[in-house]
Amino acid sequence: MNSPYKLALALHDKIITSIDYAYNSQGDAEDALWAHNVLGVFEKRSGVCESYAKTFQLLLNFCGIDNIYVTGVSNVENSDNSMISFMIFLDIFNQIL
């Protein structure tokens, strides 16, 4: 792919469509270590938000796309209030998308 934007989008979409969210036997987010890192994604094709994000970061870094893994707190009701997102640095003014 000739555009970092298109490559980042393709990586994101591949992760999202290939991996299932990991739930424990009670129907809550899985708390096992594998579900929180890239091992869950690559070995079990399953994981929680943290594993999705860490896998995305690993692939972006491998492709040379600058990014920062960002954590924070959300105000969404009925959630654990944790949040993960990314800042991806793309020079879109000099890119032909």
PDB file of C-alpha atoms in Angstrom:
ATOM      1  CA  MET A   1       0.000   0.000   0.000  1.00  0.00           C
ATOM      2  CA  ASN A   2       1.344   3.396  -0.893  1.00  0.00           C
ATOM      3  CA  SER A   3      -0.401   5.362   1.864  1.00  0.00           C
ATOM      4  CA  PRO A   4       0.251   5.039   5.620  1.00  0.00           C
ATOM      5  CA  TYR A   5      -3.398   5.948   6.178  1.00  0.00           C
ATOM      6  CA  LYS A   6      -4.662   3.137   3.957  1.00  0.00           C
ATOM      7  CA  LEU A   7      -2.240   0.676   5.534  1.00  0.00           C
ATOM      8  CA  ALA A   8      -3.279   1.645   9.085  1.00  0.00           C
ATOM      9  CA  LEU A   9      -6.940   1.350   8.120  1.00  0.00           C
ATOM     10  CA  ALA A  10      -6.377  -2.072   6.522  1.00  0.00           C
ATOM     11  CA  LEU A  11      -4.543  -3.329   9.629  1.00  0.00           C
ATOM     12  CA  HIS A  12      -7.323  -2.029  11.878  1.00  0.00           C
ATOM     13  CA  ASP A  13     -10.054  -3.607   9.769  1.00  0.00           C
ATOM     14  CA  LYS A  14      -8.237  -6.964   9.594  1.00  0.00           C
ATOM     15  CA  ILE A  15      -7.877  -7.109  13.385  1.00  0.00           C
ATOM     16  CA  ILE A  16     -11.493  -6.132  14.010  1.00  0.00           C
ATOM     17  CA  THR A  17     -12.927  -8.649  11.546  1.00  0.00           C
ATOM     18  CA  SER A  18     -10.606 -11.547  12.486  1.00  0.00           C
ATOM     19  CA  ILE A  19     -10.750 -11.524  16.283  1.00  0.00           C
ATOM     20  CA  ASP A  20     -13.568 -12.332  18.695  1.00  0.00           C
ATOM     21  CA  TYR A  21     -13.993 -10.486  21.976  1.00  0.00           C
ATOM     22  CA  ALA A  22     -12.950 -12.764  24.878  1.00  0.00           C
ATOM     23  CA  TYR A  23     -15.554 -13.463  27.539  1.00  0.00           C
ATOM     24  CA  ASN A  24     -15.167 -15.658  30.610  1.00  0.00           C
ATOM     25  CA  SER A  25     -17.709 -18.306  31.638  1.00  0.00           C
ATOM     26  CA  GLN A  26     -19.780 -15.675  33.491  1.00  0.00           C
ATOM     27  CA  GLY A  27     -20.082 -13.536  30.376  1.00  0.00           C
ATOM     28  CA  ASP A  28     -17.691 -10.839  31.603  1.00  0.00           C
ATOM     29  CA  ALA A  29     -14.536  -9.684  29.863  1.00  0.00           C
ATOM     30  CA  GLU A  30     -11.859 -12.376  30.183  1.00  0.00           C
ATOM     31  CA  ASP A  31      -9.235 -11.489  32.779  1.00  0.00           C
ATOM     32  CA  ALA A  32      -6.629 -14.125  31.869  1.00  0.00           C
ATOM     33  CA  LEU A  33      -3.265 -12.698  30.825  1.00  0.00           C
ATOM     34  CA  TRP A  34      -3.510 -14.066  27.264  1.00  0.00           C
ATOM     35  CA  ALA A  35      -6.670 -11.983  26.676  1.00  0.00           C
ATOM     36  CA  HIS A  36      -4.794  -8.755  27.429  1.00  0.00           C
ATOM     37  CA  ASN A  37      -1.842  -9.047  25.057  1.00  0.00           C
ATOM     38  CA  VAL A  38      -0.935 -10.017  21.503  1.00  0.00           C
ATOM     39  CA  LEU A  39      -0.804 -13.731  22.365  1.00  0.00           C
ATOM     40  CA  GLY A  40      -4.578 -13.838  22.596  1.00  0.00           C
ATOM     41  CA  VAL A  41      -4.929 -12.323  19.157  1.00  0.00           C
ATOM     42  CA  PHE A  42      -2.308 -14.447  17.404  1.00  0.00           C
ATOM     43  CA  GLU A  43      -2.752 -17.749  19.265  1.00  0.00           C
ATOM     44  CA  LYS A  44      -6.447 -17.784  20.205  1.00  0.00           C
ATOM     45  CA  ARG A  45      -7.914 -15.221  17.781  1.00  0.00           C
ATOM     46  CA  SER A  46      -9.585 -13.712  20.822  1.00  0.00           C
ATOM     47  CA  GLY A  47      -8.934 -10.970  23.353  1.00  0.00           C
ATOM     48  CA  VAL A  48     -10.239  -7.871  25.084  1.00  0.00           C
ATOM     49  CA  CYS A  49      -9.778  -4.240  24.043  1.00  0.00           C
ATOM     50  CA  GLU A  50      -6.229  -4.147  25.389  1.00  0.00           C
ATOM     51  CA  SER A  51      -5.143  -7.047  23.181  1.00  0.00           C
ATOM     52  CA  TYR A  52      -6.729  -5.461  20.107  1.00  0.00           C
ATOM     53  CA  ALA A  53      -4.900  -2.207  20.852  1.00  0.00           C
ATOM     54  CA  LYS A  54      -1.529  -3.811  21.612  1.00  0.00           C
ATOM     55  CA  THR A  55      -1.730  -5.860  18.418  1.00  0.00           C
ATOM     56  CA  PHE A  56      -2.591  -2.768  16.379  1.00  0.00           C
ATOM     57  CA  GLN A  57       0.352  -0.920  17.919  1.00  0.00           C
ATOM     58  CA  LEU A  58       2.719  -3.821  17.217  1.00  0.00           C
ATOM     59  CA  LEU A  59       1.680  -3.905  13.558  1.00  0.00           C
ATOM     60  CA  LEU A  60       1.850  -0.115  13.170  1.00  0.00           C
ATOM     61  CA  ASN A  61       5.348  -0.100  14.673  1.00  0.00           C
ATOM     62  CA  PHE A  62       6.421  -2.949  12.375  1.00  0.00           C
ATOM     63  CA  CYS A  63       5.185  -0.931   9.376  1.00  0.00           C
ATOM     64  CA  GLY A  64       6.974   2.221  10.552  1.00  0.00           C
ATOM     65  CA  ILE A  65       3.782   4.187  11.257  1.00  0.00           C
ATOM     66  CA  ASP A  66       4.268   6.516  14.222  1.00  0.00           C
ATOM     67  CA  ASN A  67       1.652   6.030  16.935  1.00  0.00           C
ATOM     68  CA  ILE A  68       1.067   6.378  20.652  1.00  0.00           C
ATOM     69  CA  TYR A  69      -0.919   3.943  22.804  1.00  0.00           C
ATOM     70  CA  VAL A  70      -3.188   6.059  25.011  1.00  0.00           C
ATOM     71  CA  THR A  71      -5.196   4.943  28.037  1.00  0.00           C
ATOM     72  CA  GLY A  72      -7.771   6.898  29.978  1.00  0.00           C
ATOM     73  CA  VAL A  73     -11.124   6.844  31.719  1.00  0.00           C
ATOM     74  CA  SER A  74     -14.537   7.076  30.099  1.00  0.00           C
ATOM     75  CA  ASN A  75     -17.804   8.344  31.556  1.00  0.00           C
ATOM     76  CA  VAL A  76     -19.948   5.609  30.015  1.00  0.00           C
ATOM     77  CA  GLU A  77     -22.487   4.074  32.386  1.00  0.00           C
ATOM     78  CA  ASN A  78     -22.254   0.322  33.054  1.00  0.00           C
ATOM     79  CA  SER A  79     -18.621   0.102  32.013  1.00  0.00           C
ATOM     80  CA  ASP A  80     -15.402  -0.486  33.870  1.00  0.00           C
ATOM     81  CA  ASN A  81     -14.476   3.105  32.921  1.00  0.00           C
ATOM     82  CA  SER A  82     -11.259   2.080  31.206  1.00  0.00           C
ATOM     83  CA  MET A  83     -10.539   3.238  27.696  1.00  0.00           C
ATOM     84  CA  ILE A  84      -7.800   2.635  25.161  1.00  0.00           C
ATOM     85  CA  SER A  85      -7.253   4.619  22.021  1.00  0.00           C
ATOM     86  CA  PHE A  86      -4.484   5.596  19.652  1.00  0.00           C
ATOM     87  CA  MET A  87      -2.956   8.661  18.210  1.00  0.00           C
ATOM     88  CA  ILE A  88      -1.530   7.877  14.792  1.00  0.00           C
ATOM     89  CA  PHE A  89       0.658  10.512  13.232  1.00  0.00           C
ATOM     90  CA  LEU A  90       0.096  10.835   9.513  1.00  0.00           C
ATOM     91  CA  ASP A  91       1.307  13.659   7.336  1.00  0.00           C
ATOM     92  CA  ILE A  92      -1.947  13.783   5.375  1.00  0.00           C
ATOM     93  CA  PHE A  93      -1.123  17.061   3.683  1.00  0.00           C
ATOM     94  CA  ASN A  94       1.759  15.395   1.850  1.00  0.00           C
ATOM     95  CA  GLN A  95      -0.016  12.096   1.163  1.00  0.00           C
ATOM     96  CA  ILE A  96      -2.072  11.143  -1.838  1.00  0.00           C
ATOM     97  CA  LEU A  97      -4.793   8.965  -0.334  1.00  0.00           C
TER      98      LEU A  97
END
